[in-house]
PDB file of C-alpha atoms in Angstrom:
ATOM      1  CA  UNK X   9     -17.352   2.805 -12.576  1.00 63.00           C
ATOM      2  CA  UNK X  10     -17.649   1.934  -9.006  1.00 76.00           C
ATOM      3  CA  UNK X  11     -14.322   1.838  -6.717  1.00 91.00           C
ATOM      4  CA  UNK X  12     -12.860  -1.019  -5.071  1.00 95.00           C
ATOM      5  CA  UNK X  13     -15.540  -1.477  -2.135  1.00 96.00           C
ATOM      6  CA  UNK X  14     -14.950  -3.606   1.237  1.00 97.00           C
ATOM      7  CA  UNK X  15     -17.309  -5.224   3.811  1.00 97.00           C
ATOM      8  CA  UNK X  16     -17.821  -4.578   6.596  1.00 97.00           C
ATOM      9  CA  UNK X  17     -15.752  -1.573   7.447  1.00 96.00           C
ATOM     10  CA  UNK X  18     -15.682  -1.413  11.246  1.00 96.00           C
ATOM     11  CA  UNK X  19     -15.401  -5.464  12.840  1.00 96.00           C
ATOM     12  CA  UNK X  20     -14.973  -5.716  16.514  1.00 97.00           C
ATOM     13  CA  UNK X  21     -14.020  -9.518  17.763  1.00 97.00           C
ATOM     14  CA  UNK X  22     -12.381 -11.366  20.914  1.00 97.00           C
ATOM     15  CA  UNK X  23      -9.637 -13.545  21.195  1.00 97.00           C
ATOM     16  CA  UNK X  24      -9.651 -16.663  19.846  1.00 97.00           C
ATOM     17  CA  UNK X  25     -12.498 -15.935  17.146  1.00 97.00           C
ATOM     18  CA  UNK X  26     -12.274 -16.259  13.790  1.00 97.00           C
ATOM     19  CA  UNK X  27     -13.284 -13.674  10.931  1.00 97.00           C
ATOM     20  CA  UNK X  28     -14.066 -13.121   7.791  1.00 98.00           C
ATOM     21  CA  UNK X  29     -13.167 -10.410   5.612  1.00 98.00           C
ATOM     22  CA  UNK X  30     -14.711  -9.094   2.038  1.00 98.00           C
ATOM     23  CA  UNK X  31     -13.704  -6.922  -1.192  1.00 98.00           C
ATOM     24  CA  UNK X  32     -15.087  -6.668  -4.432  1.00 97.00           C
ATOM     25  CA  UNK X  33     -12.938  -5.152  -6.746  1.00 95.00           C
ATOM     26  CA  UNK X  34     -13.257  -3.191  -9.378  1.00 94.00           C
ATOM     27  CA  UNK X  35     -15.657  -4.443 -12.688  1.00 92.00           C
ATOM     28  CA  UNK X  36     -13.024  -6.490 -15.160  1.00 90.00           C
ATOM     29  CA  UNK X  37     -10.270  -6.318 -12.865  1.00 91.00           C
ATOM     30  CA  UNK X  38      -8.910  -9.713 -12.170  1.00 90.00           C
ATOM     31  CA  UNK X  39      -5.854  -9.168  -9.645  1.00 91.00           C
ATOM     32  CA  UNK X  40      -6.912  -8.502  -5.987  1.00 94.00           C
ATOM     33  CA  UNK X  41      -4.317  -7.753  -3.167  1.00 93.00           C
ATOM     34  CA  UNK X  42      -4.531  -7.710   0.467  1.00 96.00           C
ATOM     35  CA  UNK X  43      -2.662  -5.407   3.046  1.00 95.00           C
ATOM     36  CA  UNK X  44      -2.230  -5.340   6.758  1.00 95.00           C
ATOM     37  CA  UNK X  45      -2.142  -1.706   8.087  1.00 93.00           C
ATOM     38  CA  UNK X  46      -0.468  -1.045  11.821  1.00 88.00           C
ATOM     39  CA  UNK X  47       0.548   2.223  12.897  1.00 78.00           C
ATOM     40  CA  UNK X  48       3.955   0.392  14.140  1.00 77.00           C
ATOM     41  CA  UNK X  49       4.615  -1.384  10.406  1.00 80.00           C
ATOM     42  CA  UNK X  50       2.754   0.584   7.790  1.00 83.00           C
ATOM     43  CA  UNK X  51       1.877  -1.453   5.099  1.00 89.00           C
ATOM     44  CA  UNK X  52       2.085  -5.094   4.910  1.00 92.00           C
ATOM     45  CA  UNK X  53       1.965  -7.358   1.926  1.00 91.00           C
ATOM     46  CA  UNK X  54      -0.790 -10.311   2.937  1.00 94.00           C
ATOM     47  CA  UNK X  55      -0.894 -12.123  -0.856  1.00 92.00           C
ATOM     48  CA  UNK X  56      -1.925 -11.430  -4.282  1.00 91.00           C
ATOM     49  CA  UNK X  57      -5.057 -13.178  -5.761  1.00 93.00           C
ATOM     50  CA  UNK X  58      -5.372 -13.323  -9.701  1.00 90.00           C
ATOM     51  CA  UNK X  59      -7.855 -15.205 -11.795  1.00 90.00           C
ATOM     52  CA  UNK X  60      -8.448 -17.495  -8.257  1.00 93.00           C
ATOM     53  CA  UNK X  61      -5.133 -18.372  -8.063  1.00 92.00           C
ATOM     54  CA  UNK X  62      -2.379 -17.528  -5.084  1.00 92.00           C
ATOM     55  CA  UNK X  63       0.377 -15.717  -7.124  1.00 86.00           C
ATOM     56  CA  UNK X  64       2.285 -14.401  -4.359  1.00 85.00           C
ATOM     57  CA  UNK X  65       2.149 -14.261  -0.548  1.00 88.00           C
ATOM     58  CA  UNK X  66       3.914 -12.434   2.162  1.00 89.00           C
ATOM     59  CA  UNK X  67       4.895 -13.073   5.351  1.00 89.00           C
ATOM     60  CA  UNK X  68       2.167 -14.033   7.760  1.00 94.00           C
ATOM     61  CA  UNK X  69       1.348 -16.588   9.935  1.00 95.00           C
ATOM     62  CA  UNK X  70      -1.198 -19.455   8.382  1.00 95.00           C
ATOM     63  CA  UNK X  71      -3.920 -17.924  10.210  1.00 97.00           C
ATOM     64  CA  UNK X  72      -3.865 -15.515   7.626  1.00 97.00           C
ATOM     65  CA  UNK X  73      -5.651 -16.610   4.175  1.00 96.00           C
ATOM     66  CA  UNK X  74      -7.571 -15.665   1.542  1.00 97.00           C
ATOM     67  CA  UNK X  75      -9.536 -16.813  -1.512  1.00 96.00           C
ATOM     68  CA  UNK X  76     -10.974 -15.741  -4.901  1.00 97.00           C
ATOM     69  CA  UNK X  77     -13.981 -16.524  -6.342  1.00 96.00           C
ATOM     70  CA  UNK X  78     -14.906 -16.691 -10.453  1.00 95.00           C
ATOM     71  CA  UNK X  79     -16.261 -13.091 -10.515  1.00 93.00           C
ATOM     72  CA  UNK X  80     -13.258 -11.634  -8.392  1.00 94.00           C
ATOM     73  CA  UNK X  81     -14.377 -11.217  -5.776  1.00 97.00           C
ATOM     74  CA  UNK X  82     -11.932 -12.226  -2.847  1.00 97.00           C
ATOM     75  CA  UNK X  83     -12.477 -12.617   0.560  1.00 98.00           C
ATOM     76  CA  UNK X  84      -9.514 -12.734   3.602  1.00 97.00           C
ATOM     77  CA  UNK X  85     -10.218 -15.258   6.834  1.00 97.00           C
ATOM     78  CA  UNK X  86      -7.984 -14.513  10.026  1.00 97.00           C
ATOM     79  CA  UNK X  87      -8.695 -17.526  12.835  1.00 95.00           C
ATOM     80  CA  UNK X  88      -7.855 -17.997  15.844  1.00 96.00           C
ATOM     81  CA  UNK X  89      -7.339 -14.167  16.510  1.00 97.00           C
ATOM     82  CA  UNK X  90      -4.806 -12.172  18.099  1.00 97.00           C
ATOM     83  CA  UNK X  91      -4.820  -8.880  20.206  1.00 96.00           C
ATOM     84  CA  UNK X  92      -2.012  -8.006  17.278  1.00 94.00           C
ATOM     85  CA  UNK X  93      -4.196  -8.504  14.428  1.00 96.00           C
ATOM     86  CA  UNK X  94      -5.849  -5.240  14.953  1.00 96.00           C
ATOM     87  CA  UNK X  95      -5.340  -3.319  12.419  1.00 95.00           C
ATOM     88  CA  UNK X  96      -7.224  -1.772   8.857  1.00 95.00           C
ATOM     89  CA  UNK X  97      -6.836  -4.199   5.993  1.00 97.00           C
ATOM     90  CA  UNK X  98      -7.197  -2.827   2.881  1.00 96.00           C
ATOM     91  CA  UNK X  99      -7.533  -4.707  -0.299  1.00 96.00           C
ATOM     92  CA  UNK X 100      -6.743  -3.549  -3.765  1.00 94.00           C
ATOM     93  CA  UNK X 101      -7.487  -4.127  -7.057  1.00 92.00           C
ATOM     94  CA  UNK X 102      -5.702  -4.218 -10.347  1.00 88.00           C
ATOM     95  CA  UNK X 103      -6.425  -5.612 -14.204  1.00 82.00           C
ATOM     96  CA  UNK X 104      -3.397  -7.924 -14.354  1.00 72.00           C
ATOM     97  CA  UNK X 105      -1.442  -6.959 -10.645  1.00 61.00           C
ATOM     98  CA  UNK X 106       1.664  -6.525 -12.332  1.00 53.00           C
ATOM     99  CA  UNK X 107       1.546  -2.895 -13.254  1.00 59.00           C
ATOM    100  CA  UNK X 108       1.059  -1.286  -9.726  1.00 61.00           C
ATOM    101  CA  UNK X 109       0.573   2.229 -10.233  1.00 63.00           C
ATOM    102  CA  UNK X 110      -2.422   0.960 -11.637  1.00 73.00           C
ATOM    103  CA  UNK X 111      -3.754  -0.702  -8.310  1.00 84.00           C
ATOM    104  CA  UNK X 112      -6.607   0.886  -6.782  1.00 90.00           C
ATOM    105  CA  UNK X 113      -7.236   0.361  -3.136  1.00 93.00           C
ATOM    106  CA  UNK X 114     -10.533   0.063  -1.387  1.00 95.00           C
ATOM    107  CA  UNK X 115     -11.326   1.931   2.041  1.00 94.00           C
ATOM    108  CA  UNK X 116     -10.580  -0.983   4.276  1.00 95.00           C
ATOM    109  CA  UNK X 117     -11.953  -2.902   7.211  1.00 97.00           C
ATOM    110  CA  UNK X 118     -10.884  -1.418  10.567  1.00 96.00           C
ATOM    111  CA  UNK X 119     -10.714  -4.802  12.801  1.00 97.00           C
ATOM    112  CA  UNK X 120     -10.286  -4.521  16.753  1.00 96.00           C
ATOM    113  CA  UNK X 121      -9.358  -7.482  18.328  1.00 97.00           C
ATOM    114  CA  UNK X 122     -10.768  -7.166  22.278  1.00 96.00           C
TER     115      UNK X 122
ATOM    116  CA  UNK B  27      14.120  -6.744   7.881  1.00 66.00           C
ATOM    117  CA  UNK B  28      12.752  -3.614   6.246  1.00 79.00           C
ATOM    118  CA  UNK B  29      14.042  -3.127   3.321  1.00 92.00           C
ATOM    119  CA  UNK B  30      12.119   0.309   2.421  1.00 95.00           C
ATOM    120  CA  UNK B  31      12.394   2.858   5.161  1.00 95.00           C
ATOM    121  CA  UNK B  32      11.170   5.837   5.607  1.00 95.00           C
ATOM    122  CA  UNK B  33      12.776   6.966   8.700  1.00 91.00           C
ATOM    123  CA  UNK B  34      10.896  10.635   9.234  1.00 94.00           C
ATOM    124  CA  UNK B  35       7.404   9.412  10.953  1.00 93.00           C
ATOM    125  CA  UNK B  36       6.089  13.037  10.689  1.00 95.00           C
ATOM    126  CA  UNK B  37       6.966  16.362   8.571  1.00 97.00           C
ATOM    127  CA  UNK B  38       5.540  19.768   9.160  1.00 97.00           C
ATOM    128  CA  UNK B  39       5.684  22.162   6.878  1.00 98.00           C
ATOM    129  CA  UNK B  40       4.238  25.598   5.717  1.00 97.00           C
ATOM    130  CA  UNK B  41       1.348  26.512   2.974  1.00 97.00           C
ATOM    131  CA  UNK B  42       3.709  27.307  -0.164  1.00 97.00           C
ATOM    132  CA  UNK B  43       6.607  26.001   0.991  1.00 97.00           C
ATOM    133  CA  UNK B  44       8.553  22.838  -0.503  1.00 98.00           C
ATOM    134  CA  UNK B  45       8.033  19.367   1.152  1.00 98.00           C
ATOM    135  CA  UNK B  46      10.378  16.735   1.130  1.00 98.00           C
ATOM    136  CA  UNK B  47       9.601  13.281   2.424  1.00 98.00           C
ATOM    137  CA  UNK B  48      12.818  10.658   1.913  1.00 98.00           C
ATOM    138  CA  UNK B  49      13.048   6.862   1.262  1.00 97.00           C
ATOM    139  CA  UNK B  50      15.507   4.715   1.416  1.00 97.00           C
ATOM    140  CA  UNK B  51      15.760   0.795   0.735  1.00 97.00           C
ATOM    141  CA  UNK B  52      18.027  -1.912   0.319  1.00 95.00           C
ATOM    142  CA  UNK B  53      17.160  -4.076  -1.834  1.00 93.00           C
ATOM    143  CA  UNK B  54      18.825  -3.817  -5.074  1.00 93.00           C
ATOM    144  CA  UNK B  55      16.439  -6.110  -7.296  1.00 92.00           C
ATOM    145  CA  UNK B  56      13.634  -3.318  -6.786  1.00 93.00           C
ATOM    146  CA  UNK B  57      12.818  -2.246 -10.388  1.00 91.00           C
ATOM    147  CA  UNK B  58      10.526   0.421  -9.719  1.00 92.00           C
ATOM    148  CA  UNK B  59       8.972   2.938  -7.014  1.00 95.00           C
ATOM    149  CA  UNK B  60       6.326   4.259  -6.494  1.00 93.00           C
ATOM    150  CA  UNK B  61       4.564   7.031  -3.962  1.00 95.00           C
ATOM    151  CA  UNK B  62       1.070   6.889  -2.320  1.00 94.00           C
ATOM    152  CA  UNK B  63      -1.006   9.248  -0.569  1.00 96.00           C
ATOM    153  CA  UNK B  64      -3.723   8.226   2.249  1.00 93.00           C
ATOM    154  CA  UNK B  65      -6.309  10.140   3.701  1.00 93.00           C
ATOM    155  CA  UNK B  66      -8.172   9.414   6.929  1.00 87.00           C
ATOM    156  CA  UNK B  67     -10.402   6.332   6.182  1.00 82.00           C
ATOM    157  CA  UNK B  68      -9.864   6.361   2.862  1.00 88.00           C
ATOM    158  CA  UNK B  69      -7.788   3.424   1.344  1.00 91.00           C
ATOM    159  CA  UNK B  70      -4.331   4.673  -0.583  1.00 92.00           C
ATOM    160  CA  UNK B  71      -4.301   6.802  -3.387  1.00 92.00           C
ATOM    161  CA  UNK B  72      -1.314   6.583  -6.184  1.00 90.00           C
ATOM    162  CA  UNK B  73       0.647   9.317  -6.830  1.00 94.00           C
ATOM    163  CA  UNK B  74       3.408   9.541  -8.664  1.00 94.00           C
ATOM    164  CA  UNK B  75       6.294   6.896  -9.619  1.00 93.00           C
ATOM    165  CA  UNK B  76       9.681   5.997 -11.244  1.00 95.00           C
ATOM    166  CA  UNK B  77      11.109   3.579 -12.852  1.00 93.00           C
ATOM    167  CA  UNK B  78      14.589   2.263 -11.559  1.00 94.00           C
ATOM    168  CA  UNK B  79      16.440   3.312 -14.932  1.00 94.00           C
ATOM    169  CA  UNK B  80      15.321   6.789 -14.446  1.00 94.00           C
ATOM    170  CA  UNK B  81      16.607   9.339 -11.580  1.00 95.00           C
ATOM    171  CA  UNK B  82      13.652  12.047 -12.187  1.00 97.00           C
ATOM    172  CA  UNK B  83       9.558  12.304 -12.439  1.00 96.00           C
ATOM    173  CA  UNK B  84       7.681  15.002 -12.337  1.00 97.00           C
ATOM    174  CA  UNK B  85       3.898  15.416 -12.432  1.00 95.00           C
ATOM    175  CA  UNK B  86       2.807  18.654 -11.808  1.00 97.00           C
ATOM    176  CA  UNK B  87       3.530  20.129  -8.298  1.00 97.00           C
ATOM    177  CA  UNK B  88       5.256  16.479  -7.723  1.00 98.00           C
ATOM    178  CA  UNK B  89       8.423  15.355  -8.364  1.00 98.00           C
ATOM    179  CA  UNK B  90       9.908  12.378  -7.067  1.00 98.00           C
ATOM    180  CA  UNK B  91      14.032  12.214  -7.593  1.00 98.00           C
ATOM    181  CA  UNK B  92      15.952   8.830  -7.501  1.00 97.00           C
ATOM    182  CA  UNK B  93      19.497   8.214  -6.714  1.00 97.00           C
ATOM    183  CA  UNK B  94      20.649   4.761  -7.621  1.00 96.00           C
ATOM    184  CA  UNK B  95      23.773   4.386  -6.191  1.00 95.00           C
ATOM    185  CA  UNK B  96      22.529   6.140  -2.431  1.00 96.00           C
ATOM    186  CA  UNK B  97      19.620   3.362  -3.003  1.00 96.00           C
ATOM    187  CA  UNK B  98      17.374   7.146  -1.781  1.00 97.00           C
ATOM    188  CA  UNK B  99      14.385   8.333  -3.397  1.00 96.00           C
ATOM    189  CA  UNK B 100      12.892  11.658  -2.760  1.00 98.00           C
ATOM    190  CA  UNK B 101       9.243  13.271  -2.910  1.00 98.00           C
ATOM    191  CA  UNK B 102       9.411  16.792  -3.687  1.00 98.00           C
ATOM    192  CA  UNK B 103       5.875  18.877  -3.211  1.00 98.00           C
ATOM    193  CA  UNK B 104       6.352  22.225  -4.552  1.00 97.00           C
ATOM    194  CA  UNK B 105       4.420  24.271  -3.587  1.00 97.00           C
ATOM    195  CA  UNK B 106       2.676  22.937  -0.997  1.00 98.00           C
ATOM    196  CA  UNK B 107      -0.906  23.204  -0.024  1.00 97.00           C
ATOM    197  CA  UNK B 108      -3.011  22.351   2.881  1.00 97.00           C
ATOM    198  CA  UNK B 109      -5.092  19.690   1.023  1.00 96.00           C
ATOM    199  CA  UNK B 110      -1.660  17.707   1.276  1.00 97.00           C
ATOM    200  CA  UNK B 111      -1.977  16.654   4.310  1.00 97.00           C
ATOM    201  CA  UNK B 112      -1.919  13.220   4.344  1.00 97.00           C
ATOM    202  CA  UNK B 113       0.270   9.961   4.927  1.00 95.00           C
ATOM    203  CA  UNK B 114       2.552   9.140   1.973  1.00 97.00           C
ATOM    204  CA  UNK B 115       3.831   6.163   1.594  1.00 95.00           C
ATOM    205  CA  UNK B 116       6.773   4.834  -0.702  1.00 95.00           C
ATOM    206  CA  UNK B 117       6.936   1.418  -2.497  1.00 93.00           C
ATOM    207  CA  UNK B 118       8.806  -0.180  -4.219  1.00 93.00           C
ATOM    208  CA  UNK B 119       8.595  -3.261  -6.133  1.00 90.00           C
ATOM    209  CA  UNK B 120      10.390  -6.483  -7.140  1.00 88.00           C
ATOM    210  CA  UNK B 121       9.854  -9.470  -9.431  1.00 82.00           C
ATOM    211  CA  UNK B 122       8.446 -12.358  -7.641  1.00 76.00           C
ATOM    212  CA  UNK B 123       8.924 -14.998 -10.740  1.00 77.00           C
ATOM    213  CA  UNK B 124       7.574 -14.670 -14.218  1.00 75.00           C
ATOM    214  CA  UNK B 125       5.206 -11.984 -15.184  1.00 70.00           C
ATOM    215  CA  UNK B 126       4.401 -11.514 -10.465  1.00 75.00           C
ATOM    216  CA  UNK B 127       5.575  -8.330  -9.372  1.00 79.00           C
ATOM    217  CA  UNK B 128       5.235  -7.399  -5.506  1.00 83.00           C
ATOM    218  CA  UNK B 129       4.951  -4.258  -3.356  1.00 86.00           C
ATOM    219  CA  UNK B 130       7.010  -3.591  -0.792  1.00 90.00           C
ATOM    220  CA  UNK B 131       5.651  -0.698   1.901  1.00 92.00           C
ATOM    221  CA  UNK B 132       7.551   1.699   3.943  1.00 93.00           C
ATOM    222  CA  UNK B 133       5.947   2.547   7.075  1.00 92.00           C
ATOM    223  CA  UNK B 134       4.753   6.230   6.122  1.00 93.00           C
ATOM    224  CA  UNK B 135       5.224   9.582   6.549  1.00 95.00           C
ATOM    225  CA  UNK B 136       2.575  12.278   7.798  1.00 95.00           C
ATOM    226  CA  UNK B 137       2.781  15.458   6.146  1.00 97.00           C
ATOM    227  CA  UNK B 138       0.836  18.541   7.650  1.00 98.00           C
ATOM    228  CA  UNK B 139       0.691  21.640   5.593  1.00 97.00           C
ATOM    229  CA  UNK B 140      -0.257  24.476   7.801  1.00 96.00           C
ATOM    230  CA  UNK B 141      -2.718  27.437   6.505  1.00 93.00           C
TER     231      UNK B 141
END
């Protein structure tokens, strides 16, 4: 079964620009997750996708969003970018999201903000 | 507010020896807790976890110990081996309404295992 993959991995942008992030999750999982990954604040809770629906969201800015499509695939937009939103996001995927030892986590996107 | 800490950035530690990395949190309402490894550019691996009614898990050379009351949990790696070497970070995790859970991060804790 293939792992949780995410595209691209390395992103490089400036200022002001907008970008678009991408995970596909595992086959028949439905719940897809999104983290924010700074050396200065670990792990940060971005929101929780299930069956295309928001279910729960942490706390970022609106520049921060996300969707899901019908085959769960989700993808994560950050506009109007900051030097601070470097960082690797990582998404991860589970069958139902609410069993979390059971979320597998993809390789992330390592985004540099010039 | 962070309300799961893990207040040793780095650990060092010797090939056979026991490592310890702590956690501590404050919020109450966490149910469960759980530990994750990282690797250079590799996303998170799970580990090991507990369950807020329990105090102990073990899993082979992992155990992770939690004390209620101190609102502390514990990873014990015994013994420890240079393939350990990693980030590990605790989590722990609340109800967000209905059947929605949600994962809180502490901000990790590198462990080097030296040969």
């Amino acid at each position: 079964k293939a792992g949780v993959t995410q595209t691209p991995r390395y992103l490089i942008k400036t200022r002001g620009q907008q970008v678009t992030l991408s995970c596909s999750p595992i086959s028949g999982h439905r719940s897809v997750s999104w983290y924010q990954q700074t050396p200065g604040q670990g792990l940060q809770f971005l929101f929780e996708y299930f069956s295309e629906t928001q279910r729960n969201k942490g706390n970022f800015p609106g520049r921060f969003s996300g969707r899901q499509f019908s085959n769960s695939r989700s993808e994560m937009n950050v506009s109007t970018l900051e030097l601070g939103d470097s960082a690797l996001y990582l998404c991860a995927s589970s069958l139902v999201g609410a069993s979390y030892n059971e979320q597998f986590f993809g390789p992330g996107t390592r985004l540099t903000v010039l | 507010d962070q309300q799961v800490k893990q207040n040793s950035p780095s650990l060092s530690v010797q090939e056979g020896r026991i490592s310890i990395l702590n956690c501590d949190y404050t919020n109450s309402m966490f149910d469960y807790f759980l530990w994750y490894k990282k690797y250079p550019a590799e996303g998170p691996t799970f580990l090991i976890s507990i369950s807020s009614i329990k105090d102990k898990n073990e899993d082979g050379r992992f155990t992770v110990f939690l004390n209620k009351s101190a609102k502390h949990l514990s990873l014990h790696i015994v013994p420890s081996q240079p393939g350990d070497s990693a980030v590990y970070f605790c989590a722990a995790r609340v109800n967000s309404g209905g059947s929605n859970y949600k994962l809180t991060f502490g901000k990790g804790t590198l462990l080097t295992v030296n040969p």
